[in-house]
Short mmCIF file of C-alpha atoms and ligand atoms in Angstrom, two decimals:
data_model
loop_
_atom_site.label_atom_id
_atom_site.label_comp_id
_atom_site.label_asym_id
_atom_site.label_seq_id
_atom_site.Cartn_x
_atom_site.Cartn_y
_atom_site.Cartn_z
CA MET N 670 -70.67 42.47 24.09
CA TYR N 671 -70.13 46.22 25.57
CA PHE N 672 -72.48 49.00 26.05
CA GLN N 673 -71.40 52.08 26.12
CA ALA N 674 -72.60 54.22 28.62
CA SER N 675 -75.54 56.52 27.68
CA GLU N 676 -77.45 59.50 29.12
CA ASP N 677 -79.77 56.37 29.78
CA ASP N 678 -78.00 54.26 32.10
CA PHE N 679 -77.68 58.61 34.63
CA LYS N 680 -81.32 58.57 34.47
CA PRO N 681 -83.17 57.51 38.08
CA GLN N 682 -84.49 53.64 37.02
CA LYS N 683 -88.35 53.33 37.20
CA PRO N 684 -89.10 52.59 40.75
CA LEU N 685 -89.59 48.71 42.24
CA ASP N 686 -92.73 47.52 41.90
CA PHE N 687 -93.80 44.48 44.54
CA GLY N 688 -97.18 44.56 43.06
CA THR N 689 -99.69 43.10 45.38
CA SER N 690 -101.10 39.93 47.60
CA SER N 691 -100.79 37.21 44.93
CA TYR N 692 -104.73 37.04 46.75
CA ALA N 693 -105.59 39.89 44.66
CA LEU N 694 -104.47 37.88 41.51
CA ARG N 695 -105.96 34.99 41.99
CA PRO N 696 -107.39 32.81 39.43
CA ALA N 697 -111.61 32.93 38.81
CA MET N 698 -111.40 29.51 40.10
CA TYR N 699 -110.47 29.90 43.60
CA ASP N 700 -113.72 33.03 44.17
CA ASP N 701 -114.59 31.65 46.97
CA VAL N 702 -111.32 31.05 48.59
CA THR N 703 -110.91 33.36 51.47
CA GLN N 704 -107.78 35.79 52.70
CA GLU N 705 -106.87 33.40 55.61
CA GLN N 706 -106.97 30.03 53.63
CA TRP N 707 -105.06 31.76 50.91
CA ALA N 708 -101.80 32.35 53.37
CA ASP N 709 -101.90 29.26 54.86
CA TRP N 710 -99.03 27.11 52.92
CA ARG N 711 -101.41 24.09 53.55
CA TRP N 712 -104.53 24.68 52.08
CA GLN N 713 -102.46 26.41 49.48
CA HIS N 714 -99.99 23.04 49.59
CA ARG N 715 -103.52 20.88 49.04
CA HIS N 716 -104.93 22.53 46.15
CA ARG N 717 -101.66 22.82 43.95
CA ILE N 718 -102.74 22.00 40.33
CA ARG N 719 -101.69 18.69 39.37
CA LYS N 720 -103.95 17.20 36.74
CA LEU N 721 -105.02 18.71 32.59
CA ASP N 722 -108.98 19.64 34.33
CA ASP N 723 -107.43 21.75 36.41
CA LEU N 724 -104.45 22.78 33.92
CA LYS N 725 -107.55 24.06 31.78
CA ALA N 726 -109.89 25.72 34.28
CA CYS N 727 -107.06 28.14 35.35
CA PHE N 728 -105.34 29.11 31.56
CA GLU N 729 -106.56 29.21 28.43
CA LEU N 730 -104.42 26.65 27.05
CA THR N 731 -103.23 26.17 23.86
CA ASP N 732 -103.46 22.56 22.02
CA GLN N 733 -99.30 22.38 21.91
CA GLU N 734 -99.01 22.75 26.29
CA VAL N 735 -101.90 20.38 26.24
CA GLU N 736 -100.14 18.00 24.26
CA ALA N 737 -96.66 18.35 26.17
CA PHE N 738 -98.87 18.23 30.06
CA VAL N 739 -100.44 14.96 28.40
CA ARG N 740 -96.88 12.99 27.43
CA SER N 741 -94.67 14.01 30.68
CA GLU N 742 -96.95 13.72 32.75
CA ASP N 743 -95.57 9.88 33.23
CA SER N 744 -92.46 11.04 34.04
CA PHE N 745 -92.29 14.23 34.88
CA ARG N 746 -95.63 15.59 36.65
CA VAL N 747 -97.20 18.83 37.51
CA ALA N 748 -97.33 20.93 40.51
CA ILE N 749 -97.80 24.46 40.72
CA THR N 750 -99.48 26.36 43.41
CA PRO N 751 -102.65 28.85 43.46
CA HIS N 752 -99.96 31.64 44.15
CA TYR N 753 -97.68 31.00 41.39
CA ALA N 754 -100.44 30.51 39.16
CA ALA N 755 -102.04 33.89 40.08
CA LEU N 756 -98.95 35.72 39.21
CA MET N 757 -98.74 34.28 35.69
CA ASN N 758 -100.75 35.39 32.85
CA ARG N 759 -103.79 32.36 32.18
CA GLN N 760 -103.76 34.27 27.94
CA ASP N 761 -100.29 34.54 27.30
CA PRO N 762 -97.61 30.43 26.85
CA ALA N 763 -95.54 33.56 26.52
CA CYS N 764 -95.56 34.26 29.89
CA PRO N 765 -92.42 34.38 31.79
CA LEU N 766 -93.61 32.53 35.22
CA ARG N 767 -95.77 30.06 33.14
CA LEU N 768 -92.36 28.53 31.02
CA GLN N 769 -90.98 27.73 33.85
CA ALA N 770 -94.38 25.24 35.69
CA VAL N 771 -96.12 24.11 32.41
CA PRO N 772 -95.03 21.72 29.52
CA GLN N 773 -93.89 23.29 26.63
CA GLU N 774 -93.71 20.76 23.54
CA GLY N 775 -90.01 21.29 23.75
CA GLU N 776 -89.56 18.79 26.40
CA LEU N 777 -91.21 15.99 24.40
CA THR N 778 -88.03 16.87 22.60
CA THR N 779 -84.37 14.86 23.35
CA TYR N 780 -81.41 15.26 22.31
CA ASN N 781 -77.78 12.58 22.07
CA PHE N 782 -75.60 15.01 24.19
CA GLU N 783 -78.41 14.86 26.99
CA LEU N 784 -77.36 13.05 30.47
CA GLU N 785 -80.37 12.00 33.08
CA ASP N 786 -78.04 13.15 35.36
CA PRO N 787 -75.71 16.09 33.74
CA LEU N 788 -73.96 16.96 37.23
CA GLY N 789 -73.04 13.39 37.89
CA GLU N 790 -73.87 13.97 41.47
CA GLU N 791 -75.79 9.75 41.59
CA ALA N 792 -71.84 8.92 41.06
CA HIS N 793 -70.73 11.01 43.49
CA MET N 794 -72.90 9.22 46.46
CA PRO N 795 -71.29 7.60 49.41
CA VAL N 796 -74.00 6.72 50.96
CA THR N 797 -77.43 7.15 49.42
CA GLY N 798 -78.59 10.30 49.54
CA ILE N 799 -74.88 12.62 49.90
CA THR N 800 -73.36 14.11 46.71
CA HIS N 801 -69.62 14.56 47.96
CA ARG N 802 -67.59 16.56 45.56
CA TYR N 803 -65.65 19.46 46.26
CA PRO N 804 -63.20 18.58 49.79
CA ASP N 805 -65.41 20.32 52.22
CA ARG N 806 -69.11 20.74 51.28
CA VAL N 807 -71.91 18.39 50.79
CA LEU N 808 -74.89 18.09 48.64
CA PHE N 809 -77.88 16.31 51.39
CA TYR N 810 -81.07 16.12 50.19
CA VAL N 811 -83.30 15.35 52.26
CA SER N 812 -86.77 15.01 49.91
CA HIS N 813 -87.88 14.69 46.46
CA HIS N 814 -90.92 16.54 46.33
CA CYS N 815 -91.35 20.83 46.03
CA PRO N 816 -93.75 22.69 46.09
CA VAL N 817 -93.78 23.47 41.87
CA TYR N 818 -92.16 21.25 39.55
CA CYS N 819 -90.07 23.50 37.15
CA ARG N 820 -89.45 22.47 34.34
CA HIS N 821 -86.20 23.23 34.00
CA CYS N 822 -85.11 21.48 37.14
CA THR N 823 -82.48 19.60 36.95
CA ARG N 824 -82.77 16.74 38.93
CA LYS N 825 -86.11 15.67 36.94
CA ARG N 826 -84.48 11.89 36.90
CA LYS N 827 -85.81 11.72 40.47
CA VAL N 828 -88.04 14.97 41.93
CA SER N 829 -91.56 14.90 41.78
CA ASP N 830 -91.03 10.89 42.09
CA PRO N 831 -92.84 9.21 45.01
CA ASN N 832 -90.75 6.38 45.04
CA THR N 833 -87.80 7.91 45.58
CA THR N 834 -88.41 9.97 48.90
CA ALA N 835 -85.78 10.18 51.00
CA SER N 836 -86.82 8.12 54.03
CA ARG N 837 -85.82 8.59 57.71
CA ALA N 838 -83.05 5.76 58.00
CA GLN N 839 -81.49 7.33 54.98
CA LEU N 840 -81.38 11.25 56.76
CA GLU N 841 -79.56 8.96 59.76
CA SER N 842 -77.39 7.61 57.42
CA GLY N 843 -76.29 11.01 55.35
CA LEU N 844 -76.18 12.61 58.99
CA ASP N 845 -73.44 9.87 59.78
CA TYR N 846 -72.18 10.37 57.19
CA ILE N 847 -70.72 13.79 57.22
CA ARG N 848 -70.28 13.01 62.12
CA ARG N 849 -66.90 10.56 60.13
CA THR N 850 -66.28 12.24 57.79
CA THR N 851 -64.44 15.14 59.14
CA SER N 852 -63.32 17.12 56.58
CA VAL N 853 -67.40 18.41 55.53
CA ARG N 854 -67.56 22.37 56.94
CA ASP N 855 -70.20 23.51 55.29
CA VAL N 856 -73.35 21.57 54.28
CA LEU N 857 -75.77 22.33 51.35
CA LEU N 858 -79.58 21.19 52.50
CA SER N 859 -81.32 19.82 49.31
CA GLY N 860 -83.37 18.28 47.72
CA GLY N 861 -86.66 18.16 46.30
CA ASP N 862 -86.98 21.52 48.59
CA PRO N 863 -86.06 21.13 52.25
CA LEU N 864 -89.28 23.47 53.36
CA THR N 865 -91.16 20.06 51.98
CA LEU N 866 -90.28 18.79 54.93
CA SER N 867 -92.28 19.75 58.17
CA ASP N 868 -91.05 22.24 60.64
CA GLU N 869 -90.64 19.63 63.08
CA ARG N 870 -88.03 17.41 60.87
CA LEU N 871 -86.34 20.36 59.26
CA GLY N 872 -85.65 21.39 62.89
CA GLU N 873 -84.53 17.66 64.13
CA LEU N 874 -81.89 18.28 61.17
CA LEU N 875 -80.61 21.37 62.30
CA LYS N 876 -79.59 20.45 65.55
CA GLU N 877 -78.31 17.64 64.65
CA LEU N 878 -75.63 19.11 61.54
CA ARG N 879 -75.44 21.94 64.49
CA ALA N 880 -74.00 19.52 67.47
CA ILE N 881 -71.11 18.47 64.67
CA LYS N 882 -67.93 20.01 65.62
CA HIS N 883 -67.08 19.77 61.97
CA VAL N 884 -69.54 21.81 60.52
CA GLU N 885 -69.33 25.73 60.69
CA VAL N 886 -71.89 26.65 58.10
CA ILE N 887 -75.05 25.59 56.58
CA ARG N 888 -76.99 26.09 53.87
CA LEU N 889 -80.87 25.98 52.96
CA GLY N 890 -81.62 25.88 49.62
CA THR N 891 -85.47 26.53 48.70
CA ARG N 892 -87.95 27.88 45.60
CA ASN N 893 -90.26 28.02 48.39
CA PRO N 894 -89.86 32.23 48.36
CA VAL N 895 -90.82 32.37 45.26
CA THR N 896 -93.55 29.38 44.62
CA LEU N 897 -94.48 29.22 48.41
CA PRO N 898 -94.13 32.20 50.10
CA GLN N 899 -96.82 31.55 52.63
CA ARG N 900 -94.57 28.42 54.11
CA ILE N 901 -92.19 31.13 55.73
CA THR N 902 -93.94 30.73 59.11
CA PRO N 903 -92.50 32.06 62.25
CA GLU N 904 -92.68 28.96 63.09
CA LEU N 905 -90.44 28.02 60.18
CA CYS N 906 -87.84 31.21 60.92
CA GLN N 907 -88.08 30.24 65.13
CA LEU N 908 -85.89 27.24 63.78
CA ILE N 909 -83.24 29.88 61.44
CA LYS N 910 -82.60 32.21 64.78
CA ASP N 911 -82.46 29.11 67.08
CA PHE N 912 -80.23 27.57 64.73
CA GLY N 913 -78.25 29.86 63.12
CA PRO N 914 -76.96 31.59 61.19
CA VAL N 915 -78.13 29.50 58.23
CA TYR N 916 -77.80 31.04 54.77
CA VAL N 917 -80.15 30.12 52.78
CA HIS N 918 -80.28 30.07 48.76
CA THR N 919 -83.33 31.46 47.18
CA HIS N 920 -84.23 30.64 43.36
CA PHE N 921 -85.67 33.86 42.35
CA ASN N 922 -85.55 34.04 38.37
CA HIS N 923 -87.94 37.37 36.90
CA PRO N 924 -88.52 40.04 39.01
CA ASP N 925 -91.96 39.29 38.46
CA GLU N 926 -92.28 36.23 40.85
CA LEU N 927 -90.61 39.02 44.05
CA ASN N 928 -93.83 40.19 44.87
CA ALA N 929 -95.33 41.62 47.84
CA ASP N 930 -95.19 37.62 49.07
CA ALA N 931 -92.02 37.55 48.21
CA LEU N 932 -90.68 40.32 50.02
CA ALA N 933 -92.24 39.97 53.10
CA ALA N 934 -91.18 36.93 52.74
CA LEU N 935 -87.22 37.43 52.76
CA GLN N 936 -88.09 39.88 55.44
CA MET N 937 -89.32 37.88 57.81
CA LEU N 938 -86.77 35.39 56.89
CA GLN N 939 -83.47 38.23 56.46
CA ARG N 940 -85.14 39.16 60.40
CA ALA N 941 -84.49 35.43 62.23
CA GLY N 942 -80.59 35.67 60.56
CA ALA N 943 -80.11 34.23 57.55
CA VAL N 944 -78.22 35.03 55.14
CA LEU N 945 -79.60 35.90 51.80
CA GLY N 946 -78.46 34.47 48.36
CA ASN N 947 -79.70 33.67 45.06
CA GLN N 948 -79.00 31.16 42.29
CA MET N 949 -80.85 32.29 39.40
CA VAL N 950 -80.76 30.37 36.32
CA LEU N 951 -80.58 31.90 32.81
CA LEU N 952 -83.65 30.78 30.62
CA LYS N 953 -84.73 31.04 27.31
CA GLY N 954 -87.30 33.52 26.89
CA VAL N 955 -87.43 34.19 31.38
CA ASN N 956 -84.28 36.01 31.85
CA ASP N 957 -82.21 35.84 28.38
CA SER N 958 -82.59 39.39 29.14
CA LYS N 959 -79.80 42.05 30.51
CA GLU N 960 -83.17 44.10 31.35
CA VAL N 961 -85.01 42.25 33.39
CA VAL N 962 -80.92 41.20 34.90
CA PHE N 963 -81.01 44.54 36.40
CA THR N 964 -85.00 44.49 37.43
CA LEU N 965 -84.95 40.90 39.11
CA ASN N 966 -80.91 41.79 40.63
CA ARG N 967 -82.30 45.24 41.77
CA LYS N 968 -85.00 44.26 43.29
CA LEU N 969 -83.95 41.60 45.02
CA LEU N 970 -81.09 43.75 46.80
CA TYR N 971 -83.74 45.95 47.81
CA ALA N 972 -84.85 42.69 49.11
CA GLY N 973 -81.72 41.46 51.12
CA CYS N 974 -81.12 38.80 48.72
CA ARG N 975 -77.31 39.30 46.99
CA PRO N 976 -77.95 37.79 43.42
CA TYR N 977 -75.03 34.78 43.78
CA TYR N 978 -75.43 32.81 41.16
CA MET N 979 -76.23 32.65 36.90
CA LEU N 980 -76.93 29.77 35.94
CA GLN N 981 -76.74 28.47 33.13
CA CYS N 982 -79.63 25.80 32.40
CA ASP N 983 -77.71 22.59 32.05
CA MET N 984 -77.51 19.16 29.79
CA ALA N 985 -80.35 17.44 31.09
CA GLN N 986 -82.88 15.62 29.32
CA GLY N 987 -86.42 17.41 27.98
CA ILE N 988 -84.75 21.10 28.72
CA THR N 989 -82.91 22.05 25.82
CA HIS N 990 -85.58 24.53 24.73
CA LEU N 991 -85.25 26.20 27.64
CA ARG N 992 -81.03 27.23 27.16
CA THR N 993 -79.45 29.96 26.10
CA PRO N 994 -76.35 29.60 24.65
CA LEU N 995 -73.14 30.67 26.65
CA ARG N 996 -72.08 33.88 25.16
CA LYS N 997 -75.67 35.17 26.48
CA GLY N 998 -74.72 34.85 29.89
CA LEU N 999 -71.76 37.42 28.98
CA GLU N 1000 -73.94 40.11 27.78
CA ILE N 1001 -75.59 40.69 30.98
CA MET N 1002 -72.82 40.36 32.11
CA ALA N 1003 -71.43 42.47 31.23
CA TYR N 1004 -73.31 45.24 31.36
CA LEU N 1005 -74.35 45.12 34.65
CA ARG N 1006 -70.60 45.45 35.66
CA GLY N 1007 -70.69 48.94 36.70
CA ARG N 1008 -74.33 49.42 36.40
CA ILE N 1009 -75.92 48.13 39.52
CA GLY N 1010 -72.99 47.88 42.20
CA GLY N 1011 -71.18 44.68 42.61
CA MET N 1012 -73.14 43.58 45.64
CA GLY N 1013 -75.94 42.99 42.41
CA VAL N 1014 -73.89 41.13 39.98
CA PRO N 1015 -73.84 37.52 40.47
CA HIS N 1016 -71.05 34.82 39.46
CA PHE N 1017 -71.88 32.79 36.64
CA VAL N 1018 -71.34 30.12 36.49
CA VAL N 1019 -71.42 26.52 34.92
CA ASP N 1020 -71.75 22.91 36.05
CA LEU N 1021 -70.12 21.18 33.92
CA PRO N 1022 -71.13 17.53 32.70
CA GLY N 1023 -70.82 14.55 34.90
CA GLY N 1024 -69.60 16.30 37.77
CA GLY N 1025 -66.59 18.61 36.63
CA GLY N 1026 -68.39 20.89 39.53
CA LYS N 1027 -68.36 24.38 38.76
CA ILE N 1028 -66.55 27.20 36.71
CA GLU N 1029 -66.66 30.87 36.58
CA LEU N 1030 -67.25 32.52 32.88
CA LEU N 1031 -66.33 35.91 32.53
CA PRO N 1032 -66.77 38.76 29.90
CA GLU N 1033 -63.71 39.01 28.47
CA TYR N 1034 -61.63 42.31 29.58
CA LEU N 1035 -58.18 42.45 28.01
CA GLU N 1036 -57.61 43.44 24.96
CA ARG N 1037 -54.41 43.78 24.27
CA THR N 1038 -50.94 43.83 25.69
CA TYR N 1039 -47.10 44.88 24.53
CA ASP N 1040 -43.69 45.37 25.93
CA GLY N 1041 -43.85 48.87 27.71
CA PRO N 1042 -40.68 50.62 29.10
CA ASP N 1043 -41.56 49.68 32.74
CA GLY N 1044 -42.87 46.23 32.24
CA GLU N 1045 -46.43 44.45 30.04
CA VAL N 1046 -49.07 46.88 29.12
CA LEU N 1047 -52.26 45.75 29.68
CA VAL N 1048 -54.94 47.26 27.59
CA PHE N 1049 -58.58 47.39 29.55
CA LYS N 1050 -61.68 48.03 28.06
CA ASN N 1051 -63.92 48.57 30.89
CA TRP N 1052 -67.69 48.29 31.68
CA SER N 1053 -68.86 51.69 29.43
CA GLY N 1054 -66.18 50.38 26.59
CA GLU N 1055 -63.19 52.63 26.86
CA ARG N 1056 -59.88 51.94 27.09
CA PHE N 1057 -57.43 52.74 29.69
CA GLU N 1058 -54.12 50.64 29.92
CA PHE N 1059 -52.45 49.39 32.93
CA VAL N 1060 -48.64 49.09 33.25
CA ASP N 1061 -47.60 45.81 35.15
CA ALA N 1062 -44.68 46.51 36.54
CA GLY N 1063 -44.13 43.81 38.31
CA GLU N 1064 -42.58 43.09 41.73
CA LYS N 1065 -39.70 46.36 42.74
C1 LIG F 1452 -72.87 23.50 43.48
C2 LIG F 1452 -72.46 22.84 44.17
C3 LIG F 1452 -72.54 22.78 45.85
C4 LIG F 1452 -72.00 23.97 46.60
O1 LIG F 1452 -70.88 25.09 46.30
P1 LIG F 1452 -70.85 26.39 46.00
O2 LIG F 1452 -70.01 27.20 45.19
O3 LIG F 1452 -69.47 26.24 47.85
O4 LIG F 1452 -72.42 26.73 45.64
C5 LIG F 1452 -72.04 21.46 47.28
N1 LIG F 1452 -71.42 20.40 45.92
C6 LIG F 1452 -71.89 19.60 44.62
C7 LIG F 1452 -72.13 18.64 44.10
C8 LIG F 1452 -72.16 21.48 44.16
O5 LIG F 1452 -73.04 20.99 42.97
S1 LIG F 1453 -87.55 23.78 43.13
FE1 LIG F 1453 -85.32 23.13 42.90
S2 LIG F 1453 -85.75 20.78 42.82
FE2 LIG F 1453 -87.69 21.56 42.85
S3 LIG F 1453 -88.21 21.44 40.55
FE3 LIG F 1453 -88.01 23.38 40.78
S4 LIG F 1453 -85.61 23.72 40.34
FE4 LIG F 1453 -86.24 20.38 40.60
#
């Protein structure tokens, strides 16, 4: 598990590469699109790839991808923004971005241990649209739509389903619940993706939340900086400034997602006073590699976004093919510690099934203990595999 430090660790690393705007990489089907259209998030939203014909026009699909598309269409729809498609490898089905957005055969296989609502979110709903599990904080679902539907989504049961869209009445009843529940200090706007709402709607929500005396922390969980960075506009940033500080949790899973457009979006958010943190989900073939996570975290820190969580993929239905063994996450943690500053080391977290909440896993640094003359002696292994003894003299 421990990675002996080597000379390579002390050599200069490859410079970070944010590439170009996705416009320069756009698939041939968008040849006639202007740069202004491409930069307009409404255009991106309207032109999302949703049908098999569009998918075929954009990608060289394998037979199994076609089959998976057809058979998953009714349960969990496909949507891919032209921006996100432009960052993918259109020939290679193993492209780490493509794996997150184009259905795979594995989705069609379900296992007995999988759960429709893996985190027991519906069971902890005091009112529709609010999950209140911890004493001080709530998840507030304000939209069930996202620019791209991630194949590993834990909320597949409702995300992308037009019948479950949060109505105005539902948002009102959520706000009412927060107003009357004075233990709630921290509100996490979630979904779906809250940036699917219009600026006007989002502004109203932020304003109402700020007006509640006991609400101290407002957070936005959004994948828009990854899948639709064009959504980060000066108008949106003004809202974040007006009602800030707003903590923004992004969801970058791979360094290729953090391109020039995403970097610009993060910088705009940061300049508007947003406090940025990333929630990565560990996924097989996407980021189950210490080098990939290391590079992603370097890029995130450069962009002013701290790696916050590295989440074990949970037990939702039809995502087992994307799950990694727990030891993979521990191995990545052991590699990161020491090789990147502490700000680049996330918490490795498992969200327990059935609503147990999050627990944190750490590599084992304690090797053994023995009784010394002055107290217990603990033998630790450090990040590079060397042993050190710590005398726990107790309270003298
Ligand atoms: C993850 C989660 C939160 C936020 O947890 P933090 O650890 O504070 O980021 C709040 N409520 C629920 C139900 C959650 O799953
Ligand atoms: S952005 Fe989040 S809520 Fe939306 S599909 Fe992806 S994982 Fe699910």
